[in-house]
Amino acid sequence: MANKTPITIAYGDGIGPEIMDAVLRILDAAGAQLDKEVIEIGEKLYKKGISSGIEDSSWESLRRTKVFLKAPITTPQGGGVKSLNVTVRKTLGLYANVRPVAAYPPFIETMKPKIDMVIIRENEEDLYAGIEHQQTQEVVQALKLISRPGCERIVRYAFEYARALNRKKVSCITKDNIMKLTDGLFHKVFNEIGAEYPDIEKDHFILDIGTAYVAERPEIFDVIVTLNLYGDVISDVAAEVAGSVGIAGSANIGDGFGMFEAIHGSAPTIAGQNIANPSGLLQGAIQMLVHIGQAEVASKIGNAWLRTIEQGIHTKDIYSYKNSTELVGTKEFADAVIARLGQTPEHFNPVSYTSRTEQKIFKYERKVKKKEIVGVDVFLESILPTNEIATRLQAIGGDGLQLSMIANRGVSVWPEGLPETFLSDHWRCRYLVSEGKTITHSEIVTLLEGITRIGLDFIQIETLCTFDGKIAFSLAQGE
Ligand code: NAD
């Protein structure tokens, strides 16, 4: 039919098929105009040896429809396979993960009845780049990559979202007291871009106390913008405090693309028992309808869902003797929502969504700065004592390039260190040029040749740079 919006659907793993079934029945009954293409992803494909968990034909469907309603999938732990969720987000450029969390007192038991926040999580960068190496016999490494365009895009998205949805405040959560360059960049960009939105209040919390406040006094938050890993954790904390991970949905937004899902996983232990709550995926589907211009259907479903909840018709995860009237299974919950389509809630305020086409709000102006190399960190694997490593390294270096510090797992252990510091086989040896000088790549290569000649095993280097004269590397603890 002409007016149907093409969407791609994946039934997922674990409880995925049963909650997807329930949600699609509700969407159809509400009159959503959808032309559905079903793709298979996840566990079944992993088992066939397809380590990406997705086939080429599925990418074609996604690129054609640009709208993806996805049930949760199981990511096998350990090596060999990549998380399909992360792959899809990154391949399609879904840079913003939008996770609204609200409580529904007194019908769904909650620790914090006033919780009503939207967590906007950066979705492509951070430790989720999945760049990991075993560097030495004792040390493994994960790279945390944060880019200025990545920060600018998500922070601007958060402020635009707050403005469009009439939210009053955007809070930034980082750990920049420790990660001064990576989280520091995110915080700095938040301050820069925030200044363009004088109508919106802003504040910043360090991750630990920020997360504690999300759990303990969530009413102080409205919109939260944060880095990928923190957003993942904070949104599950918020959803549990609100009542259940089973009731929160999420949108993953990119330029021209949207993927919609529940925030929870595939819950394999309750799969196939008709007890899972389909509400999280349904909330994701409601966000999808708003995204594709079917806001009226979204409101109709949202109101029928609220009516079902306030009449005490609950799945096991939110059922309580005090607040519920009927314990229902996944299918019966969907039937109850369908039976209430067209009704409005009496206790809760009815919802009324307006379609909102995501604007291409991001313009990035690349500023080229003057870069100079002023030193190099050479990482070594060695079980020699500190002084032996230092004596050998001091013998090389050359004109103006001096060994200035050796650190072990981030703690400076030479020229000064404490005997109590535990030493692993992973060393960072810092060479710096003398004041006013710079070095070239070929001088670094010569240094590395020298290091191999004296019998040391280098595993990685990092050039130490200045940009427009400003130092662009962190100091070791105690340096
Ligand atoms: P989970 O979210 O699947 O389950 C956590 C707890 O919440 C379990 O007790 C589960 O029974 C319960 N729960 C979750 N959803 C529920 C629902 N709709 N109704 C009732 N109870 C519900 O988290 P997990 O156990 O850590 O992960 C299981 C698998 O899901 C893992 O393989 C993980 O990688 C994957 N996962 C996938 C996604 C996704 O596809 N977006 C997200 C998170 C986890």
XYZ file of C-alpha atoms in Angstrom, residues 21-459:
439
model
C 5.217 -10.944 18.363
C 3.277 -9.146 21.101
C 4.477 -5.720 19.958
C 3.684 -6.325 16.269
C 0.172 -7.454 17.171
C -0.350 -4.183 19.082
C 1.102 -2.087 16.215
C -1.164 -3.794 13.664
C -4.262 -3.497 15.837
C -3.557 0.206 16.394
C -3.420 0.798 12.638
C 0.304 1.444 12.216
C 1.045 1.621 8.489
C 4.135 -0.551 8.169
C 5.632 -2.540 5.353
C 7.732 -5.052 7.295
C 10.875 -6.810 6.075
C 12.100 -9.492 8.460
C 15.820 -10.233 8.792
C 17.579 -12.856 10.838
C 20.423 -11.773 13.099
C 22.215 -12.933 16.231
C 22.622 -16.342 17.822
C 21.482 -18.486 14.884
C 24.025 -16.824 12.624
C 26.807 -17.007 15.209
C 26.090 -20.736 15.401
C 26.429 -21.006 11.607
C 29.925 -19.513 11.979
C 28.997 -15.996 10.826
C 30.989 -14.119 13.474
C 29.427 -10.728 12.664
C 25.951 -12.139 13.480
C 24.456 -10.517 10.362
C 24.379 -11.344 6.645
C 24.990 -8.989 3.702
C 21.361 -9.207 2.551
C 20.272 -7.846 5.950
C 22.487 -4.779 5.539
C 20.749 -4.203 2.198
C 17.345 -4.265 3.910
C 18.546 -1.849 6.614
C 20.049 0.538 4.084
C 16.812 0.441 2.091
C 14.323 1.000 4.934
C 16.568 3.049 7.270
C 14.236 2.066 10.139
C 14.978 -0.944 12.325
C 12.781 -2.424 15.054
C 15.029 -4.879 16.826
C 14.343 -7.376 19.590
C 17.269 -8.106 21.947
C 19.930 -10.527 20.876
C 22.317 -12.699 22.829
C 25.982 -11.770 22.538
C 28.106 -14.809 23.345
C 30.767 -13.892 25.905
C 34.459 -14.382 25.245
C 36.446 -14.215 22.031
C 35.539 -14.929 18.427
C 32.378 -12.917 17.910
C 31.723 -9.178 17.964
C 28.678 -7.605 19.602
C 26.137 -7.219 16.799
C 24.453 -4.363 18.652
C 27.678 -2.383 18.609
C 28.344 -3.327 14.954
C 24.897 -2.138 13.812
C 25.145 1.133 15.756
C 28.564 1.913 14.376
C 28.038 0.719 10.801
C 24.846 2.748 10.382
C 26.278 5.754 12.243
C 23.623 5.652 14.994
C 25.463 8.144 17.143
C 22.741 9.001 19.682
C 21.150 6.491 22.020
C 18.058 8.060 23.559
C 16.709 6.312 26.650
C 13.725 7.894 28.393
C 13.082 6.546 31.896
C 9.959 7.277 33.934
C 8.201 5.783 36.947
C 4.519 4.835 37.031
C 3.521 5.108 40.682
C 1.613 3.725 42.430
C 0.892 0.996 39.867
C 4.456 -0.105 39.212
C 6.431 -0.312 42.426
C 9.286 2.138 42.358
C 11.973 3.329 44.683
C 11.706 6.836 43.228
C 8.253 7.928 42.083
C 9.495 11.264 40.696
C 12.002 9.817 38.252
C 11.453 11.249 34.761
C 14.622 11.665 32.757
C 16.068 11.040 29.332
C 19.554 9.619 29.081
C 21.335 10.541 25.873
C 24.284 8.291 25.454
C 27.077 8.672 22.912
C 26.752 5.492 20.913
C 29.815 4.984 18.711
C 33.025 5.764 20.572
C 34.638 5.189 23.961
C 35.717 1.710 25.059
C 33.055 0.256 22.743
C 35.483 0.678 19.837
C 36.518 -2.797 21.006
C 40.209 -2.204 20.226
C 41.907 -4.536 22.678
C 45.340 -6.113 22.742
C 47.299 -8.376 24.985
C 50.414 -6.247 25.171
C 52.583 -8.307 27.482
C 52.249 -11.630 29.259
C 50.680 -9.824 32.208
C 48.878 -6.836 30.743
C 45.930 -6.386 28.396
C 44.773 -3.064 27.046
C 41.520 -1.506 25.777
C 41.683 1.754 23.864
C 39.275 4.497 24.838
C 38.836 6.720 21.801
C 36.966 9.996 22.123
C 36.811 12.413 19.189
C 35.936 16.102 19.131
C 33.367 15.662 16.304
C 31.843 12.724 18.245
C 31.491 14.880 21.379
C 30.162 17.896 19.485
C 27.557 15.827 17.693
C 26.113 14.107 20.777
C 26.216 17.196 22.991
C 24.452 19.288 20.347
C 21.905 16.503 19.873
C 21.191 16.535 23.639
C 20.621 20.297 23.735
C 18.448 20.226 20.594
C 16.462 17.306 22.042
C 15.934 19.177 25.324
C 14.743 22.256 23.474
C 12.399 20.325 21.153
C 10.833 18.347 24.000
C 10.596 21.270 26.363
C 13.027 19.819 28.856
C 14.628 22.394 31.130
C 18.077 21.087 31.996
C 20.928 19.079 30.478
C 23.378 17.418 32.894
C 26.736 16.165 31.697
C 28.294 13.159 33.443
C 32.004 12.360 33.020
C 34.993 11.163 35.006
C 37.261 14.017 33.965
C 38.913 14.306 37.351
C 40.768 11.116 36.325
C 40.540 10.977 32.516
C 41.526 14.548 31.864
C 42.044 14.274 28.120
C 39.211 11.932 27.036
C 36.419 12.756 29.483
C 37.943 16.234 29.762
C 37.254 16.793 26.047
C 33.622 15.697 26.453
C 33.143 18.110 29.382
C 34.891 20.959 27.558
C 32.695 20.487 24.475
C 29.624 20.391 26.761
C 30.623 23.804 28.164
C 31.339 25.241 24.696
C 28.123 24.044 23.058
C 26.036 24.609 26.197
C 26.905 28.310 25.959
C 24.860 28.416 22.717
C 21.733 27.331 24.658
C 21.196 30.038 27.314
C 17.543 28.994 27.689
C 18.562 25.576 29.042
C 20.026 24.998 32.504
C 23.193 22.934 32.665
C 25.341 21.215 35.225
C 28.057 18.588 35.415
C 28.561 15.630 37.745
C 31.520 13.335 38.209
C 30.424 9.809 37.267
C 30.477 8.240 40.740
C 28.403 10.817 42.558
C 26.311 11.438 39.418
C 25.305 7.761 39.264
C 24.618 7.734 43.011
C 22.299 10.727 42.537
C 20.543 9.023 39.592
C 19.699 6.231 42.045
C 19.061 8.349 45.132
C 17.647 11.697 43.986
C 16.710 11.219 40.323
C 14.305 14.156 40.408
C 17.275 16.550 39.995
C 17.856 15.203 36.469
C 15.990 16.052 33.292
C 18.233 15.211 30.299
C 21.591 13.529 30.888
C 24.291 13.498 28.210
C 27.209 11.172 28.737
C 29.818 8.908 27.214
C 29.000 5.485 25.826
C 29.943 3.195 28.739
C 28.600 5.475 31.467
C 25.314 5.936 29.570
C 24.870 2.188 29.307
C 25.277 1.741 33.065
C 23.373 4.845 34.173
C 20.330 4.003 32.036
C 20.030 0.500 33.534
C 20.388 1.974 37.045
C 17.700 4.554 36.237
C 15.358 1.945 34.701
C 15.662 -0.375 37.705
C 15.096 2.513 40.130
C 12.017 3.470 38.086
C 10.577 -0.014 38.362
C 12.020 -2.567 35.933
C 14.450 -2.826 33.041
C 11.500 -4.473 31.328
C 9.633 -1.193 30.738
C 12.193 1.127 29.146
C 12.659 1.537 25.403
C 15.430 3.121 23.456
C 16.042 4.862 20.143
C 19.357 4.814 18.318
C 19.460 7.782 15.991
C 21.809 8.634 13.114
C 21.506 10.960 10.141
C 18.537 9.481 8.284
C 18.588 6.215 10.271
C 16.787 4.975 13.357
C 17.001 1.726 15.293
C 14.466 1.084 18.044
C 14.664 -1.495 20.799
C 14.135 -2.279 24.486
C 17.004 -1.378 26.810
C 17.089 -4.864 28.293
C 18.771 -7.944 26.871
C 17.499 -11.295 25.643
C 16.806 -12.642 29.195
C 17.529 -16.270 28.155
C 16.501 -17.717 31.526
C 12.866 -16.683 31.050
C 12.677 -17.288 27.281
C 9.802 -19.289 25.828
C 7.693 -19.135 29.006
C 5.296 -16.335 28.016
C 6.284 -14.318 31.105
C 8.491 -11.556 29.632
C 7.220 -7.997 29.672
C 6.896 -6.648 26.101
C 6.659 -3.033 27.361
C 10.325 -2.092 26.783
C 10.175 -3.082 23.123
C 6.725 -1.472 22.853
C 8.175 1.828 24.166
C 10.915 1.494 21.532
C 8.230 0.923 18.873
C 6.342 4.021 20.081
C 9.527 6.069 19.564
C 9.789 4.504 16.089
C 6.233 5.575 15.165
C 7.025 9.144 16.242
C 10.211 9.001 14.159
C 8.405 7.844 10.995
C 5.589 10.376 11.263
C 2.880 8.146 12.765
C 2.638 10.054 16.037
C -1.123 9.615 16.298
C -0.802 5.830 16.340
C 2.068 6.221 18.846
C -0.183 8.224 21.190
C -3.040 5.727 20.804
C -0.735 2.870 21.834
C 0.928 4.919 24.606
C -2.458 5.720 26.159
C -3.733 2.139 25.883
C -0.521 0.977 27.571
C -0.932 3.502 30.425
C -4.567 2.411 30.855
C -3.490 -1.235 31.050
C -0.833 -0.427 33.650
C -3.149 1.708 35.815
C -5.802 -1.015 35.755
C -3.224 -3.263 37.403
C -2.818 -5.726 34.522
C 0.827 -6.625 34.954
C 3.460 -9.113 33.833
C 5.456 -10.970 36.459
C 8.390 -8.521 36.609
C 6.148 -5.630 37.735
C 3.410 -7.601 39.488
C 2.792 -6.953 43.191
C -0.046 -8.063 45.486
C -0.548 -4.474 46.573
C -0.720 -2.698 43.213
C -1.768 -5.280 40.637
C -5.160 -6.752 39.875
C -4.172 -9.433 37.393
C -0.989 -11.338 36.641
C -0.740 -11.882 32.894
C 1.659 -13.441 30.418
C 3.326 -11.736 27.453
C 0.495 -12.594 25.026
C -2.285 -11.673 27.448
C -0.610 -8.359 28.238
C -0.605 -7.547 24.509
C -4.300 -8.558 24.313
C -5.074 -6.219 27.223
C -3.314 -3.289 25.500
C -5.150 -4.075 22.227
C -8.486 -4.158 24.063
C -7.781 -0.633 25.400
C -6.761 0.997 22.092
C -8.786 4.179 21.805
C -9.086 4.618 25.606
C -7.253 7.260 27.612
C -5.748 6.762 31.060
C -7.622 8.164 34.060
C -4.853 8.270 36.642
C -1.887 9.125 34.413
C -1.763 12.128 32.120
C -2.534 10.987 28.579
C 0.366 11.159 26.158
C 0.186 13.111 22.924
C 3.202 12.732 20.698
C 4.063 15.023 17.833
C 6.090 13.700 14.961
C 9.550 15.078 14.990
C 11.799 14.624 12.017
C 15.332 14.442 13.305
C 17.129 17.461 11.942
C 20.620 17.252 10.531
C 21.936 19.597 13.159
C 25.571 18.706 12.984
C 28.105 20.854 11.201
C 31.687 20.272 12.078
C 34.351 22.821 11.364
C 37.735 21.198 11.410
C 40.425 23.538 12.753
C 43.943 22.622 11.731
C 46.469 23.262 14.483
C 50.258 23.316 14.414
C 51.494 19.958 15.615
C 55.010 19.364 16.966
C 56.517 16.194 18.395
C 58.298 16.896 21.676
C 58.900 13.356 22.883
C 57.853 9.758 22.778
C 56.493 7.180 25.223
C 58.026 3.799 24.447
C 56.185 0.853 25.995
C 58.274 -2.213 26.853
C 57.672 -5.758 27.993
C 60.394 -6.665 30.507
C 60.964 -8.462 33.796
C 64.282 -6.665 34.466
C 64.544 -4.475 37.590
C 63.686 -0.778 37.167
C 67.260 0.476 37.552
C 68.571 -1.964 34.971
C 65.974 -0.804 32.433
C 66.771 2.843 33.245
C 70.545 2.354 32.926
C 70.180 0.683 29.542
C 67.727 3.284 28.229
C 69.790 6.248 29.415
C 72.614 5.071 27.192
C 70.523 5.801 24.109
C 68.471 8.813 23.156
C 70.889 11.188 21.621
C 70.908 14.813 20.801
C 68.484 16.559 23.106
C 66.263 13.495 23.635
C 66.469 12.450 27.269
C 64.864 9.642 29.256
C 62.714 11.608 31.695
C 60.498 9.048 33.412
C 59.618 5.394 33.638
C 56.137 4.373 34.766
C 54.638 0.983 35.484
C 50.868 0.712 35.037
C 50.570 4.497 35.139
C 52.683 5.093 38.287
C 56.051 6.808 37.989
C 58.755 4.443 39.309
C 61.906 6.204 38.003
C 63.811 8.500 38.640
C 61.888 8.312 41.878
C 59.490 5.669 43.061
C 58.462 3.746 46.126
C 59.511 0.170 46.904
C 55.855 -0.663 47.711
C 54.690 -0.118 44.099
C 53.917 -3.447 42.435
C 55.798 -3.861 39.186
C 54.266 -5.717 36.259
C 56.085 -6.610 33.020
C 54.607 -3.518 31.291
C 56.685 -0.322 31.253
C 56.176 3.124 29.821
C 59.444 4.934 29.202
C 59.158 8.622 28.436
C 61.736 10.449 26.360
C 61.398 14.222 26.104
C 63.305 16.798 24.043
C 64.952 19.738 25.742
C 63.068 23.031 25.954
C 62.275 24.600 22.586
C 63.309 21.545 20.515
C 61.243 19.068 18.533
C 61.950 15.647 17.026
C 61.064 13.906 13.797
C 59.608 10.482 13.079
C 62.954 9.258 11.767
C 64.650 10.184 15.067
C 62.025 8.089 16.836
C 62.759 5.171 14.507
C 66.479 5.515 15.330
C 65.624 5.487 19.049
C 63.568 2.303 18.629
C 66.415 0.625 16.734
C 68.675 1.546 19.659
C 66.215 0.023 22.128
C 66.134 -3.305 20.272
C 69.960 -3.268 20.055
C 70.262 -3.089 23.870
C 68.029 -6.135 24.183
C 64.726 -4.500 25.213
C 61.369 -5.505 23.722
C 59.245 -2.505 22.719
C 55.554 -3.212 22.226
